[in-house]
CSV table of N, CA, C and O in Angstrom, one decimal:
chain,number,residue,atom,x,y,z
R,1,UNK,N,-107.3,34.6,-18.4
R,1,UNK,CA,-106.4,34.0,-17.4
R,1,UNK,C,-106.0,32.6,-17.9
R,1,UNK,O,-105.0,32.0,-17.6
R,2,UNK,N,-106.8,32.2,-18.5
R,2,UNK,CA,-106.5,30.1,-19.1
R,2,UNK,C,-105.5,30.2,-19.9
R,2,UNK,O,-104.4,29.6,-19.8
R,3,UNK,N,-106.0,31.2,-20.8
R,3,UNK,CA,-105.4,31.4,-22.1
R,3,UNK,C,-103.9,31.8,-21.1
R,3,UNK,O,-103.1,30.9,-21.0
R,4,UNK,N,-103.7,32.7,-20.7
R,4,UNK,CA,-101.9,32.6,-20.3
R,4,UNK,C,-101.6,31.5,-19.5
R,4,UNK,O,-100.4,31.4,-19.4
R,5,UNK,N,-102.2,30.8,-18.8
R,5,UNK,CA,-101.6,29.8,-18.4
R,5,UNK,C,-101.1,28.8,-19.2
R,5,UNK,O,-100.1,28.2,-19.2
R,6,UNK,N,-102.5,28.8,-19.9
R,6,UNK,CA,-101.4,27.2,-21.3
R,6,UNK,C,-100.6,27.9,-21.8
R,6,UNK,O,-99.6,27.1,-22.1
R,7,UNK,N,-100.3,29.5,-22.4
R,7,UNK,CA,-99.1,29.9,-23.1
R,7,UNK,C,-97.8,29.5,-22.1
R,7,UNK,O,-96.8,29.0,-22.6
R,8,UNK,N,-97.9,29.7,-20.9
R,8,UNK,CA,-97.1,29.6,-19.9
R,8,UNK,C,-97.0,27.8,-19.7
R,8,UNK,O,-96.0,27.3,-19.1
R,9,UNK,N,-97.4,27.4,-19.9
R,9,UNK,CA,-96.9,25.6,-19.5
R,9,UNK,C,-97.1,25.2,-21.3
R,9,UNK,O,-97.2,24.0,-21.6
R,10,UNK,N,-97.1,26.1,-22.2
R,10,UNK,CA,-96.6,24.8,-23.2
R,10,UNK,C,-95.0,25.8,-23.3
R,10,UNK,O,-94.1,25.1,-23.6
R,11,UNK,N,-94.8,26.8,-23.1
R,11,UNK,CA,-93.5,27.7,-23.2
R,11,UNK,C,-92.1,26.6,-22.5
R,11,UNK,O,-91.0,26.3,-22.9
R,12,UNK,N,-93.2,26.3,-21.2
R,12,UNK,CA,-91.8,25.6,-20.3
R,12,UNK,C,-91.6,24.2,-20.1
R,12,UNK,O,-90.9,23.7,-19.3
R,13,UNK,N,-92.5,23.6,-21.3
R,13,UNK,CA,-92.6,22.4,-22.1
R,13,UNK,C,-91.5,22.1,-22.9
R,13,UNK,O,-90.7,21.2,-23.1
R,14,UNK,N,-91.8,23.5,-23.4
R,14,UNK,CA,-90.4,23.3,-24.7
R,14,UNK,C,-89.0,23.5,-23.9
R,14,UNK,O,-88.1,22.9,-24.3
R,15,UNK,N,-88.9,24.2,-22.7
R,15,UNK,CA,-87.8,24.4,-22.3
R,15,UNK,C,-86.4,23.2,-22.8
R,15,UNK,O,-85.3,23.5,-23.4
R,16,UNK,N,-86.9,22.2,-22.4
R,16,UNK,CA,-86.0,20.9,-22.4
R,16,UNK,C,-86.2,20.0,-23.4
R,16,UNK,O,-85.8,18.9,-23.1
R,17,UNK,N,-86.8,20.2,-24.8
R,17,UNK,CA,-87.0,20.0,-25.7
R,17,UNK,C,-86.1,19.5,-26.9
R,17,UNK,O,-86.5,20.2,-27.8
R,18,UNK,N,-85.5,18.9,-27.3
R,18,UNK,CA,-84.5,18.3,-28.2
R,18,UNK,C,-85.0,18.7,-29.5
R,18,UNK,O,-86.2,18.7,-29.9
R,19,UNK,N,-83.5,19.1,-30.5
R,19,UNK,CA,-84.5,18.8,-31.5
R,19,UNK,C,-84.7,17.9,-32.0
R,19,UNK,O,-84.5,16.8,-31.6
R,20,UNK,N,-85.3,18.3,-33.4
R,20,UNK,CA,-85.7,17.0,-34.0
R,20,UNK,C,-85.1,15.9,-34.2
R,20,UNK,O,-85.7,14.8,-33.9
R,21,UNK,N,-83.6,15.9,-34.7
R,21,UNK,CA,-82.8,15.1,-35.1
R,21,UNK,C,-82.3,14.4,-33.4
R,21,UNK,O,-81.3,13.6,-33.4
R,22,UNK,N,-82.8,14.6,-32.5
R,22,UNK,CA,-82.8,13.9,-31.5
R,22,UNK,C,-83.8,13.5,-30.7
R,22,UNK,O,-83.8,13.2,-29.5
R,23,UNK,N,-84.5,13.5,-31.3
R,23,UNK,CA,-86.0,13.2,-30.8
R,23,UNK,C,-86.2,12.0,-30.5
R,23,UNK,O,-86.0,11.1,-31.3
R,24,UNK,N,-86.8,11.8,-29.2
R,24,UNK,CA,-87.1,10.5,-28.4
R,24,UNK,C,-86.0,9.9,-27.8
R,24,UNK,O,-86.1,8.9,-27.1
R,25,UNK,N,-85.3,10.2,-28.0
R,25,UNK,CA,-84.2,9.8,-27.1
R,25,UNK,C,-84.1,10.9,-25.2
R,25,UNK,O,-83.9,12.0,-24.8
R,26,UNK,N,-84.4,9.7,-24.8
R,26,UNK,CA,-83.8,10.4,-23.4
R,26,UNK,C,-82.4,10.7,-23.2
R,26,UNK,O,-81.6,10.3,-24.0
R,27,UNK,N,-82.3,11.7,-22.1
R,27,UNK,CA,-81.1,12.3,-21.9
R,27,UNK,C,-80.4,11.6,-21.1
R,27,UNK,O,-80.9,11.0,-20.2
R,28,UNK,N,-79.2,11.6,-21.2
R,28,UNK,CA,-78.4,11.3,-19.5
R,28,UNK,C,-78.1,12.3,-19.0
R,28,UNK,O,-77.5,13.1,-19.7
R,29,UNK,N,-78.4,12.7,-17.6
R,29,UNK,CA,-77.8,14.1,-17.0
R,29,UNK,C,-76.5,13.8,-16.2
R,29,UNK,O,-76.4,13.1,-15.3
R,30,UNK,N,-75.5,14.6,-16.9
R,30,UNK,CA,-74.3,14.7,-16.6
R,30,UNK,C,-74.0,16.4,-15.7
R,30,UNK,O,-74.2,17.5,-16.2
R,31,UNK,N,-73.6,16.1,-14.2
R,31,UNK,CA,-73.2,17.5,-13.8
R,31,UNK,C,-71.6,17.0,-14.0
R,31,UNK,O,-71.0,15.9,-13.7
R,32,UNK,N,-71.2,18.2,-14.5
R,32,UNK,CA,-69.8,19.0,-14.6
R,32,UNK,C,-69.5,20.1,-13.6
R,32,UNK,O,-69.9,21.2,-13.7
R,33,UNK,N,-68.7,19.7,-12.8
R,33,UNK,CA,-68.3,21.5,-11.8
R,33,UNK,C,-69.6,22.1,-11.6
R,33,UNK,O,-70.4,21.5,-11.0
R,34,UNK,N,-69.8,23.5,-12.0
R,34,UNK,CA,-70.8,23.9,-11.7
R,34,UNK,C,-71.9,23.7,-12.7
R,34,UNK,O,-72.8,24.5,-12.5
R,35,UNK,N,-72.2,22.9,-13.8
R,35,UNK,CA,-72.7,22.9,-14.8
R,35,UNK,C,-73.4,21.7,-14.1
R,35,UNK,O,-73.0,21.1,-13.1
R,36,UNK,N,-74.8,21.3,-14.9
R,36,UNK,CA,-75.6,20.1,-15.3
R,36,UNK,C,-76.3,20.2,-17.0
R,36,UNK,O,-77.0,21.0,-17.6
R,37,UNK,N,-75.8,19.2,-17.1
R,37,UNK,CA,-76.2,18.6,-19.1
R,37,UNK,C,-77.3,17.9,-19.0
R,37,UNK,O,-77.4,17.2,-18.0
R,38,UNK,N,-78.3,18.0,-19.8
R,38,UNK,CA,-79.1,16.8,-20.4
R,38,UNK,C,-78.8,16.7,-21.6
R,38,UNK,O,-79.2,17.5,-22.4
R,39,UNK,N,-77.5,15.2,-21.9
R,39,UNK,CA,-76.8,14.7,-22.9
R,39,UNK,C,-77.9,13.8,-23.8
R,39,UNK,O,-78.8,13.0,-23.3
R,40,UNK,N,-77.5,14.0,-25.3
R,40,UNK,CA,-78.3,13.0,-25.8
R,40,UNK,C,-77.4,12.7,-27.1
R,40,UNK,O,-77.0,13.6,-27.9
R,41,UNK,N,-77.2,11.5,-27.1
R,41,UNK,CA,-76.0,10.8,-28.2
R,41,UNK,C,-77.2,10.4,-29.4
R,41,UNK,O,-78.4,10.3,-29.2
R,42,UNK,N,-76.5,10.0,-31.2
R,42,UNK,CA,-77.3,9.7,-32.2
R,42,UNK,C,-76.4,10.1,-33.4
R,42,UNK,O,-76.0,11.1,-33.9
R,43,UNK,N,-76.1,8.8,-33.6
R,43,UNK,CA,-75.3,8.9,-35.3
R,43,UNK,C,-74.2,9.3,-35.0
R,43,UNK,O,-74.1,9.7,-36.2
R,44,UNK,N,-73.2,9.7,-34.5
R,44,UNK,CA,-72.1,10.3,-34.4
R,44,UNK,C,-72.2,11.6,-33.6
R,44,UNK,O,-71.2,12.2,-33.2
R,45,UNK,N,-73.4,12.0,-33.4
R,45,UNK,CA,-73.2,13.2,-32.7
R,45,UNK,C,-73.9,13.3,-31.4
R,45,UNK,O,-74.6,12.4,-31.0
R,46,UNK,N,-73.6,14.6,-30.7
R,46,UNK,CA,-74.2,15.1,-29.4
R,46,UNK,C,-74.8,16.2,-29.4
R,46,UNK,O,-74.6,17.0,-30.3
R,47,UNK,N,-75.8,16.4,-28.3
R,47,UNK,CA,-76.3,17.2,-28.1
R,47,UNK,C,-76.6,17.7,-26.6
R,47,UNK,O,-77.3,16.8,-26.1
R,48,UNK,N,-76.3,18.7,-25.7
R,48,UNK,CA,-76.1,18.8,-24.7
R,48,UNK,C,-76.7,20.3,-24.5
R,48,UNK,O,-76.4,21.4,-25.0
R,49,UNK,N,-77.6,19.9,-23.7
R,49,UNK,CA,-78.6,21.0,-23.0
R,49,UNK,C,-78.1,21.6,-21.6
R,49,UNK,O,-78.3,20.7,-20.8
R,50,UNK,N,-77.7,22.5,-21.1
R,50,UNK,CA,-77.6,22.8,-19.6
R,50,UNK,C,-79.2,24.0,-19.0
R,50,UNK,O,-79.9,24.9,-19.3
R,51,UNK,N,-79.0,23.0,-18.0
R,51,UNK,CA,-80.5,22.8,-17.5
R,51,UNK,C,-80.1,23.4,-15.9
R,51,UNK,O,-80.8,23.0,-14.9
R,52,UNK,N,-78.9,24.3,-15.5
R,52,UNK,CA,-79.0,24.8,-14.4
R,52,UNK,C,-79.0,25.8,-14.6
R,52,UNK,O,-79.1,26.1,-15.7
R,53,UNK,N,-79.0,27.0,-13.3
R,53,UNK,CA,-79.1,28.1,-13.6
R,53,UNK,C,-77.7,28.5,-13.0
R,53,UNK,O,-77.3,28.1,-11.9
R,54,UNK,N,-76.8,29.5,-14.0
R,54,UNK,CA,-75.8,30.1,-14.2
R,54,UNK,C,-75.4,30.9,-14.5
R,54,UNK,O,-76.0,31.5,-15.3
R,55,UNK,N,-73.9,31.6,-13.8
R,55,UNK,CA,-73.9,32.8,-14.8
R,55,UNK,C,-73.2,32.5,-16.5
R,55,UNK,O,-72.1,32.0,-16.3
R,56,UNK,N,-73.5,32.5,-17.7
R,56,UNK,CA,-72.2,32.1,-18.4
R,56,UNK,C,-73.3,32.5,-19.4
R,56,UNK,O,-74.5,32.2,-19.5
R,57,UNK,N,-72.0,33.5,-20.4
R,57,UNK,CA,-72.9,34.3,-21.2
R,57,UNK,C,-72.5,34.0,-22.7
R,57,UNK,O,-72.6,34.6,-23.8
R,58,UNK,N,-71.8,32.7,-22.4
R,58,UNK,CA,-70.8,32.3,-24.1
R,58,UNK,C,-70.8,31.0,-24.1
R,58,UNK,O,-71.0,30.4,-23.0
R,59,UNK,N,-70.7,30.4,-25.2
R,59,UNK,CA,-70.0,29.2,-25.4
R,59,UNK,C,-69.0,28.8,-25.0
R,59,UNK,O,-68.8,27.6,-24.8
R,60,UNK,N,-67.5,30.4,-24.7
R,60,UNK,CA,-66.4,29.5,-24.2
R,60,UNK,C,-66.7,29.3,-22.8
R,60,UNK,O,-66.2,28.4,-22.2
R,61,UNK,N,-67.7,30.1,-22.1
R,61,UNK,CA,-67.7,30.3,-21.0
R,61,UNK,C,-68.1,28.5,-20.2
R,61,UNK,O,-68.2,28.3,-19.0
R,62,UNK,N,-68.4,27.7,-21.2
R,62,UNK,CA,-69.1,26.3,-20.6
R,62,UNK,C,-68.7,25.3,-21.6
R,62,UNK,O,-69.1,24.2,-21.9
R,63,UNK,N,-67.8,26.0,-22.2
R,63,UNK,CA,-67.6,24.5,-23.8
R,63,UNK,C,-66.4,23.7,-23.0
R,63,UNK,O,-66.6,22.5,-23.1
R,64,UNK,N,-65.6,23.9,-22.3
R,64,UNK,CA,-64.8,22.7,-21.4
R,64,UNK,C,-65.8,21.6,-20.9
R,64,UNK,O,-65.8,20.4,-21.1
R,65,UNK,N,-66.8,22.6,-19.8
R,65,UNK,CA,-67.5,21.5,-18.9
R,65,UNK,C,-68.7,20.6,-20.1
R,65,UNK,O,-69.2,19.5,-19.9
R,66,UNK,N,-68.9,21.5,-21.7
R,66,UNK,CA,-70.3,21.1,-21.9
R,66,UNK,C,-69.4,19.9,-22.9
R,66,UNK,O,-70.0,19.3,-23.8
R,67,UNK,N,-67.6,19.5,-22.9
R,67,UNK,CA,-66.9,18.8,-24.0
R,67,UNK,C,-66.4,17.9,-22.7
R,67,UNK,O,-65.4,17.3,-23.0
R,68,UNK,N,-66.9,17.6,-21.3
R,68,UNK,CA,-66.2,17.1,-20.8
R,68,UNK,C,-67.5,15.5,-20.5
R,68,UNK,O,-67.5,14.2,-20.6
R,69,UNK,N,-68.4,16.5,-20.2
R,69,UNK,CA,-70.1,16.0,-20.0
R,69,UNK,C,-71.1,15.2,-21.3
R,69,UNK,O,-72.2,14.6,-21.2
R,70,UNK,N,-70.1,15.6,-22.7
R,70,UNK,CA,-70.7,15.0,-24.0
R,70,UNK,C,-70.1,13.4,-23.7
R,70,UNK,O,-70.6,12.3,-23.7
R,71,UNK,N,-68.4,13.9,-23.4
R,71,UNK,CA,-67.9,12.6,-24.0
R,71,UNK,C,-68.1,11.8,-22.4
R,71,UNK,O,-68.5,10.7,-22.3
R,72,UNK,N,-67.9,12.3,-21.5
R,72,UNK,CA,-69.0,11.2,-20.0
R,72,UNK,C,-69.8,10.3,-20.4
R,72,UNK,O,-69.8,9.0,-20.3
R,73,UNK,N,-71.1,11.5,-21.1
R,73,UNK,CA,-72.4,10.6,-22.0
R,73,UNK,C,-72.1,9.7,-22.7
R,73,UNK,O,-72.6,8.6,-22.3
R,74,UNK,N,-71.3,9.7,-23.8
R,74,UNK,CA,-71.2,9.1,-24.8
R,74,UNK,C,-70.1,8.5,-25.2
R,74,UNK,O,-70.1,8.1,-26.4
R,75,UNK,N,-68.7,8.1,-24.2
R,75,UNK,CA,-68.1,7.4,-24.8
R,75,UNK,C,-67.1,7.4,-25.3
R,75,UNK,O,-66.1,6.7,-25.2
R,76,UNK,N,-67.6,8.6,-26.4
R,76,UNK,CA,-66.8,9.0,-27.4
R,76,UNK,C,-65.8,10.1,-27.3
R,76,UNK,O,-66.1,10.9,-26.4
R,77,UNK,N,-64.6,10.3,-28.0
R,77,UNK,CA,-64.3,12.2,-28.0
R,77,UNK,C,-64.7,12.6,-28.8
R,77,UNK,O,-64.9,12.0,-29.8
R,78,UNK,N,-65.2,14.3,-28.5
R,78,UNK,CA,-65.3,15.2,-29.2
R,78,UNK,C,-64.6,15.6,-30.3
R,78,UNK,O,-63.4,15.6,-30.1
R,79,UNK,N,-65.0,15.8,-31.5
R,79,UNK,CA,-64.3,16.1,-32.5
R,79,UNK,C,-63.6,17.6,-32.3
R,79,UNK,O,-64.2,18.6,-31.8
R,80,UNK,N,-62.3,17.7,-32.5
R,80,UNK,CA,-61.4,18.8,-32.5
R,80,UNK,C,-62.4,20.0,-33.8
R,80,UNK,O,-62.8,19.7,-34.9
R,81,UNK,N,-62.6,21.4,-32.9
R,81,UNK,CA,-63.7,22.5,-33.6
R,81,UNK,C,-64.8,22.1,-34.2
R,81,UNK,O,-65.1,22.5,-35.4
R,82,UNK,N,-65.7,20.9,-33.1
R,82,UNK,CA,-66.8,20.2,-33.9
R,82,UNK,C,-68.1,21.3,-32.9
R,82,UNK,O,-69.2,21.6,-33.2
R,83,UNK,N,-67.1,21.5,-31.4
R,83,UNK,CA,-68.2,22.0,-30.7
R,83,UNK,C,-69.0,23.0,-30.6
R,83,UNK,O,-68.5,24.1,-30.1
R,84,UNK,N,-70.3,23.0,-31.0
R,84,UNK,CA,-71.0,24.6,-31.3
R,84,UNK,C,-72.1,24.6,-30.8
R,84,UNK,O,-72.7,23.5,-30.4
R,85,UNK,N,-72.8,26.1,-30.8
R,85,UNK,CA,-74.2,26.1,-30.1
R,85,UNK,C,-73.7,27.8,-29.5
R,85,UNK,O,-73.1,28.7,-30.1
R,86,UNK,N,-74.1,27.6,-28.3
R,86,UNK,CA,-74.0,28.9,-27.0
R,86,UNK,C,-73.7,28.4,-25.9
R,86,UNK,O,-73.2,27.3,-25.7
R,87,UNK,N,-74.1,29.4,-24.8
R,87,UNK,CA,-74.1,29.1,-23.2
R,87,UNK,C,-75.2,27.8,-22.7
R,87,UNK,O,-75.1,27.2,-21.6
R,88,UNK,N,-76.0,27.6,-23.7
R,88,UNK,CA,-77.1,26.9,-22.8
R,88,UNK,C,-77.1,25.4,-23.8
R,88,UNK,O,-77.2,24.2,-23.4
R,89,UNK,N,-77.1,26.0,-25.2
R,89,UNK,CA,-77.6,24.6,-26.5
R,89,UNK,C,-76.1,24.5,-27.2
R,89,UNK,O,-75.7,25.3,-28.0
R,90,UNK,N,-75.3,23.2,-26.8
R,90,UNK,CA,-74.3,23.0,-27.5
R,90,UNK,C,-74.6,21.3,-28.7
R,90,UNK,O,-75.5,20.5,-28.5
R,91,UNK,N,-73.9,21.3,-29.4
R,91,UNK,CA,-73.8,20.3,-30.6
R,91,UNK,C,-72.3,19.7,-30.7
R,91,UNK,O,-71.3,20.5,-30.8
R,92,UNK,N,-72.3,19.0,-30.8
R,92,UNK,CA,-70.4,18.4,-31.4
R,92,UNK,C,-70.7,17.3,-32.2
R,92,UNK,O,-71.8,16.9,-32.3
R,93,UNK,N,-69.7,16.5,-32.9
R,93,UNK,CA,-69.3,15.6,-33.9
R,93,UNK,C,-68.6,14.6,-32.4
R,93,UNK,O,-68.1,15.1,-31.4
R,94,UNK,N,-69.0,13.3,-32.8
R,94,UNK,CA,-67.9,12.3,-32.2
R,94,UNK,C,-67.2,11.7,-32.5
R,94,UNK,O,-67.3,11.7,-33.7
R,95,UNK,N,-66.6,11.1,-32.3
R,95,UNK,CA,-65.1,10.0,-32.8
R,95,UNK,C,-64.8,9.0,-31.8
R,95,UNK,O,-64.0,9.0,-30.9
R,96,UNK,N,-65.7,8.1,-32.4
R,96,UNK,CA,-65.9,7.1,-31.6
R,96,UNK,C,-64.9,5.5,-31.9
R,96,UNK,O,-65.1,4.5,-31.2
């Protein structure tokens, strides 16, 4: 029974986890419409986690709210076809 519990809380540890190339950096949480980001800016780029629960089964399905919520965060615009990832883990280029 221990044993699944720590599989179970280091699992939902990583949930919100950045990667490397953004590591240590706190997030800004940005809600969009029905969306919430945990935004994290670094070197020119973004990285944007959605951390609610949704229906949305694509990238196009949230890439407005998750290009609306990068450049909120950061400032910057989104690079034109920089934005990638899926429904939940997106990435873009900025142009700042």
């Amino acid at each position: 029974m221990q044993r699944t519990m720590l599989i179970a809380v280091l699992f939902l540890a990583g949930c919100n986890t950045p990667p490397l190339q953004f590591a240590g950096i706190e997030p800004t949480r940005i809600e969009v419409g029905q969306s919430v980001f945990d935004v994290r800016v670094k070197n020119g780029r973004a990285h944007a986690l959605r951390v609610n629960r949704e229906l949305a089964t694509s990238l196009a399905a949230v890439a407005p709210r998750a290009r609306a919520a990068i450049e909120q965060a950061s400032g910057c615009r989104v690079a034109d076809g920089s934005l990638m990832g899926d429904a939940v883990f997106v990435t873009a280029d900025l142009l700042c």
